[in-house]
């Protein structure tokens, strides 16, 4: 009986070590992606910084859209023309990072100004506008990028509810 217990304990320890190794590789891949994005944006002179913990990149409304609008401004198109190729190149730099990223989410957000339905519709339209523009672009790994792409509208759910804050009006690129 004690031999069975020892075998079970060894199997458990082996499984825990393997889980720890997979977790460490995943963490290293995430760090590699975030660092690659930081370096790529800096080298290209792009004013975008990934969150050091999550890798989320918030692009403010003022870059992409007019207030209360979902049509991309020319400056927003120019921004995406530089941003997307770097983002795609970093995510798909090797098999490990490509496998690590299950989804690339483009989230539209709005401020708390206005009613819920309008803000939700606006946030979805903004995310869709970014999606449509990206679909017209030519960049490395485009097909792989689109197999992972998901758009989402968050409305004012995560916005400051006490005041209409311009920083809440944004599009977030998030990898999962």
C-alpha positions as YAML, in Angstrom:
chain: A
units: angstrom
residues:
- id: 1
  name: UNK
  ca: [0.00, 0.00, 0.00]
- id: 2
  name: UNK
  ca: [2.82, 2.40, 0.83]
- id: 3
  name: UNK
  ca: [4.43, 1.55, -2.53]
- id: 4
  name: UNK
  ca: [1.25, 2.65, -4.29]
- id: 5
  name: UNK
  ca: [1.23, 5.83, -2.25]
- id: 6
  name: UNK
  ca: [4.86, 6.52, -3.25]
- id: 7
  name: UNK
  ca: [4.06, 5.94, -6.93]
- id: 8
  name: UNK
  ca: [1.07, 8.26, -6.72]
- id: 9
  name: UNK
  ca: [3.20, 10.92, -4.96]
- id: 10
  name: UNK
  ca: [5.88, 10.67, -7.66]
- id: 11
  name: UNK
  ca: [3.28, 10.98, -10.42]
- id: 12
  name: UNK
  ca: [1.78, 14.00, -8.70]
- id: 13
  name: UNK
  ca: [5.16, 15.67, -8.28]
- id: 14
  name: UNK
  ca: [6.01, 14.96, -11.92]
- id: 15
  name: UNK
  ca: [2.70, 16.48, -13.05]
- id: 16
  name: UNK
  ca: [3.23, 19.58, -10.89]
- id: 17
  name: UNK
  ca: [6.73, 20.08, -12.31]
- id: 18
  name: UNK
  ca: [5.36, 19.84, -15.86]
- id: 19
  name: UNK
  ca: [2.60, 22.33, -15.06]
- id: 20
  name: UNK
  ca: [5.16, 24.74, -13.58]
- id: 21
  name: UNK
  ca: [7.33, 24.42, -16.72]
- id: 22
  name: UNK
  ca: [4.38, 25.16, -19.02]
- id: 23
  name: UNK
  ca: [3.37, 28.11, -16.86]
- id: 24
  name: UNK
  ca: [6.92, 29.49, -16.93]
- id: 25
  name: UNK
  ca: [7.12, 29.14, -20.74]
- id: 26
  name: UNK
  ca: [3.79, 30.93, -21.08]
- id: 27
  name: UNK
  ca: [4.97, 33.76, -18.84]
- id: 28
  name: UNK
  ca: [8.22, 34.05, -20.81]
- id: 29
  name: UNK
  ca: [6.31, 34.19, -24.10]
- id: 30
  name: UNK
  ca: [4.05, 36.95, -22.72]
- id: 31
  name: UNK
  ca: [7.09, 38.94, -21.58]
- id: 32
  name: UNK
  ca: [8.72, 38.40, -25.00]
- id: 33
  name: UNK
  ca: [5.60, 39.70, -26.76]
- id: 34
  name: UNK
  ca: [5.27, 42.76, -24.51]
- id: 35
  name: UNK
  ca: [8.98, 43.60, -24.82]
- id: 36
  name: UNK
  ca: [8.83, 43.08, -28.60]
- id: 37
  name: UNK
  ca: [5.87, 45.45, -28.87]
- id: 38
  name: UNK
  ca: [7.61, 48.10, -26.76]
- id: 39
  name: UNK
  ca: [10.80, 47.88, -28.82]
- id: 40
  name: UNK
  ca: [8.97, 47.78, -32.17]
- id: 41
  name: UNK
  ca: [6.79, 50.79, -31.38]
- id: 42
  name: UNK
  ca: [9.73, 52.77, -30.03]
- id: 43
  name: UNK
  ca: [11.85, 52.04, -33.11]
- id: 44
  name: UNK
  ca: [8.98, 53.08, -35.41]
- id: 45
  name: UNK
  ca: [8.25, 56.24, -33.41]
- id: 46
  name: UNK
  ca: [4.74, 55.03, -32.54]
- id: 47
  name: UNK
  ca: [3.23, 56.54, -29.41]
- id: 48
  name: UNK
  ca: [1.75, 53.35, -27.96]
- id: 49
  name: UNK
  ca: [2.82, 51.45, -24.89]
- id: 50
  name: UNK
  ca: [1.63, 48.01, -23.90]
- id: 51
  name: UNK
  ca: [0.52, 47.51, -20.33]
- id: 52
  name: UNK
  ca: [3.55, 45.82, -18.71]
- id: 53
  name: UNK
  ca: [1.33, 43.26, -16.95]
- id: 54
  name: UNK
  ca: [-1.27, 42.40, -19.60]
- id: 55
  name: UNK
  ca: [0.13, 43.62, -22.91]
- id: 56
  name: UNK
  ca: [-3.07, 45.62, -23.55]
- id: 57
  name: UNK
  ca: [-2.58, 48.66, -25.76]
- id: 58
  name: UNK
  ca: [-5.05, 51.53, -25.49]
- id: 59
  name: UNK
  ca: [-5.35, 53.86, -28.45]
- id: 60
  name: UNK
  ca: [-7.24, 56.96, -27.50]
- id: 61
  name: UNK
  ca: [-10.25, 58.23, -29.36]
- id: 62
  name: UNK
  ca: [-8.42, 61.42, -30.32]
- id: 63
  name: UNK
  ca: [-6.03, 59.40, -32.52]
- id: 64
  name: UNK
  ca: [-8.64, 57.27, -34.28]
- id: 65
  name: UNK
  ca: [-12.03, 59.04, -34.23]
- id: 66
  name: UNK
  ca: [-13.85, 62.30, -33.75]
- id: 67
  name: UNK
  ca: [-15.90, 62.47, -30.57]
- id: 68
  name: UNK
  ca: [-19.17, 60.54, -30.86]
- id: 69
  name: UNK
  ca: [-18.12, 59.09, -34.23]
- id: 70
  name: UNK
  ca: [-16.94, 55.70, -35.44]
- id: 71
  name: UNK
  ca: [-15.42, 56.62, -38.82]
- id: 72
  name: UNK
  ca: [-11.63, 56.49, -38.75]
- id: 73
  name: UNK
  ca: [-9.84, 59.81, -39.16]
- id: 74
  name: UNK
  ca: [-6.97, 60.00, -41.66]
- id: 75
  name: UNK
  ca: [-4.50, 60.22, -38.77]
- id: 76
  name: UNK
  ca: [-6.09, 57.06, -37.32]
- id: 77
  name: UNK
  ca: [-5.61, 55.23, -40.60]
- id: 78
  name: UNK
  ca: [-1.97, 56.34, -40.72]
- id: 79
  name: UNK
  ca: [-1.51, 55.16, -37.15]
- id: 80
  name: UNK
  ca: [-2.96, 51.73, -37.95]
- id: 81
  name: UNK
  ca: [-0.80, 51.51, -41.10]
- id: 82
  name: UNK
  ca: [2.29, 51.64, -38.86]
- id: 83
  name: UNK
  ca: [0.89, 49.90, -35.77]
- id: 84
  name: UNK
  ca: [-0.65, 46.71, -37.22]
- id: 85
  name: UNK
  ca: [2.39, 45.36, -39.10]
- id: 86
  name: UNK
  ca: [4.53, 45.66, -35.95]
- id: 87
  name: UNK
  ca: [1.82, 44.16, -33.74]
- id: 88
  name: UNK
  ca: [1.39, 41.23, -36.13]
- id: 89
  name: UNK
  ca: [5.11, 40.69, -36.59]
- id: 90
  name: UNK
  ca: [5.69, 40.52, -32.83]
- id: 91
  name: UNK
  ca: [2.77, 38.18, -32.13]
- id: 92
  name: UNK
  ca: [3.82, 35.84, -34.94]
- id: 93
  name: UNK
  ca: [7.58, 36.18, -34.48]
- id: 94
  name: UNK
  ca: [7.86, 32.45, -33.77]
- id: 95
  name: UNK
  ca: [5.67, 29.41, -33.18]
- id: 96
  name: UNK
  ca: [5.80, 29.74, -29.39]
- id: 97
  name: UNK
  ca: [4.46, 33.31, -29.33]
- id: 98
  name: UNK
  ca: [1.92, 32.57, -32.06]
- id: 99
  name: UNK
  ca: [0.65, 29.56, -30.10]
- id: 100
  name: UNK
  ca: [0.58, 31.58, -26.87]
- id: 101
  name: UNK
  ca: [-1.86, 34.09, -28.36]
- id: 102
  name: UNK
  ca: [-5.24, 32.44, -28.67]
- id: 103
  name: UNK
  ca: [-7.18, 35.61, -29.51]
- id: 104
  name: UNK
  ca: [-6.43, 39.15, -30.57]
- id: 105
  name: UNK
  ca: [-9.30, 41.26, -29.32]
- id: 106
  name: UNK
  ca: [-10.06, 44.72, -30.68]
- id: 107
  name: UNK
  ca: [-12.28, 46.38, -28.07]
- id: 108
  name: UNK
  ca: [-14.16, 49.60, -28.66]
- id: 109
  name: UNK
  ca: [-14.87, 51.71, -25.57]
- id: 110
  name: UNK
  ca: [-16.80, 54.90, -24.89]
- id: 111
  name: UNK
  ca: [-17.06, 57.39, -22.06]
- id: 112
  name: UNK
  ca: [-20.01, 57.45, -19.68]
- id: 113
  name: UNK
  ca: [-21.45, 60.47, -21.51]
- id: 114
  name: UNK
  ca: [-24.74, 59.60, -23.26]
- id: 115
  name: UNK
  ca: [-27.08, 56.67, -22.81]
- id: 116
  name: UNK
  ca: [-26.10, 53.02, -22.53]
- id: 117
  name: UNK
  ca: [-27.51, 51.88, -25.87]
- id: 118
  name: UNK
  ca: [-25.82, 54.67, -27.81]
- id: 119
  name: UNK
  ca: [-22.45, 54.04, -26.13]
- id: 120
  name: UNK
  ca: [-22.63, 50.30, -26.68]
- id: 121
  name: UNK
  ca: [-23.51, 50.75, -30.35]
- id: 122
  name: UNK
  ca: [-20.74, 53.35, -30.76]
- id: 123
  name: UNK
  ca: [-18.12, 51.09, -29.16]
- id: 124
  name: UNK
  ca: [-19.04, 48.15, -31.40]
- id: 125
  name: UNK
  ca: [-19.02, 50.37, -34.50]
- id: 126
  name: UNK
  ca: [-15.59, 51.71, -33.54]
- id: 127
  name: UNK
  ca: [-14.15, 48.21, -33.12]
- id: 128
  name: UNK
  ca: [-15.74, 47.18, -36.41]
- id: 129
  name: UNK
  ca: [-14.36, 50.25, -38.18]
- id: 130
  name: UNK
  ca: [-10.85, 49.31, -37.04]
- id: 131
  name: UNK
  ca: [-11.46, 45.70, -38.12]
- id: 132
  name: UNK
  ca: [-12.66, 46.77, -41.57]
- id: 133
  name: UNK
  ca: [-9.68, 49.03, -42.12]
- id: 134
  name: UNK
  ca: [-7.22, 46.33, -41.02]
- id: 135
  name: UNK
  ca: [-8.90, 43.87, -43.39]
- id: 136
  name: UNK
  ca: [-7.97, 46.16, -46.31]
- id: 137
  name: UNK
  ca: [-4.32, 46.38, -45.26]
- id: 138
  name: UNK
  ca: [-1.48, 44.21, -46.50]
- id: 139
  name: UNK
  ca: [0.89, 43.04, -43.76]
- id: 140
  name: UNK
  ca: [2.88, 39.93, -42.79]
- id: 141
  name: UNK
  ca: [0.88, 37.10, -41.21]
- id: 142
  name: UNK
  ca: [-2.45, 38.69, -42.17]
- id: 143
  name: UNK
  ca: [-4.27, 35.36, -42.51]
- id: 144
  name: UNK
  ca: [-2.97, 34.09, -39.15]
- id: 145
  name: UNK
  ca: [-3.85, 37.45, -37.58]
- id: 146
  name: UNK
  ca: [-7.44, 37.21, -38.80]
- id: 147
  name: UNK
  ca: [-7.89, 33.63, -37.59]
- id: 148
  name: UNK
  ca: [-7.30, 34.99, -34.07]
- id: 149
  name: UNK
  ca: [-9.12, 38.33, -34.39]
- id: 150
  name: UNK
  ca: [-12.25, 39.11, -32.39]
- id: 151
  name: UNK
  ca: [-14.02, 42.46, -32.09]
- id: 152
  name: UNK
  ca: [-15.88, 43.57, -29.02]
- id: 153
  name: UNK
  ca: [-17.80, 46.61, -27.87]
- id: 154
  name: UNK
  ca: [-17.51, 47.49, -24.20]
- id: 155
  name: UNK
  ca: [-19.53, 50.70, -24.22]
- id: 156
  name: UNK
  ca: [-19.05, 52.65, -21.03]
- id: 157
  name: UNK
  ca: [-18.85, 49.54, -18.81]
- id: 158
  name: UNK
  ca: [-15.27, 50.26, -17.75]
- id: 159
  name: UNK
  ca: [-15.56, 54.06, -17.96]
- id: 160
  name: UNK
  ca: [-15.47, 56.52, -15.08]
- id: 161
  name: UNK
  ca: [-19.17, 56.83, -14.28]
- id: 162
  name: UNK
  ca: [-18.79, 60.08, -12.33]
- id: 163
  name: UNK
  ca: [-17.50, 62.17, -15.25]
- id: 164
  name: UNK
  ca: [-17.21, 61.95, -19.04]
- id: 165
  name: UNK
  ca: [-13.51, 61.26, -19.39]
- id: 166
  name: UNK
  ca: [-11.83, 61.45, -22.80]
- id: 167
  name: UNK
  ca: [-9.38, 58.70, -21.79]
- id: 168
  name: UNK
  ca: [-12.33, 56.29, -21.60]
- id: 169
  name: UNK
  ca: [-12.98, 56.79, -25.33]
- id: 170
  name: UNK
  ca: [-10.54, 54.35, -26.88]
- id: 171
  name: UNK
  ca: [-9.86, 51.17, -28.76]
- id: 172
  name: UNK
  ca: [-7.89, 48.51, -26.91]
- id: 173
  name: UNK
  ca: [-5.81, 45.81, -28.58]
- id: 174
  name: UNK
  ca: [-5.66, 42.85, -26.23]
- id: 175
  name: UNK
  ca: [-4.09, 39.47, -26.75]
- id: 176
  name: UNK
  ca: [-5.38, 36.51, -24.79]
...
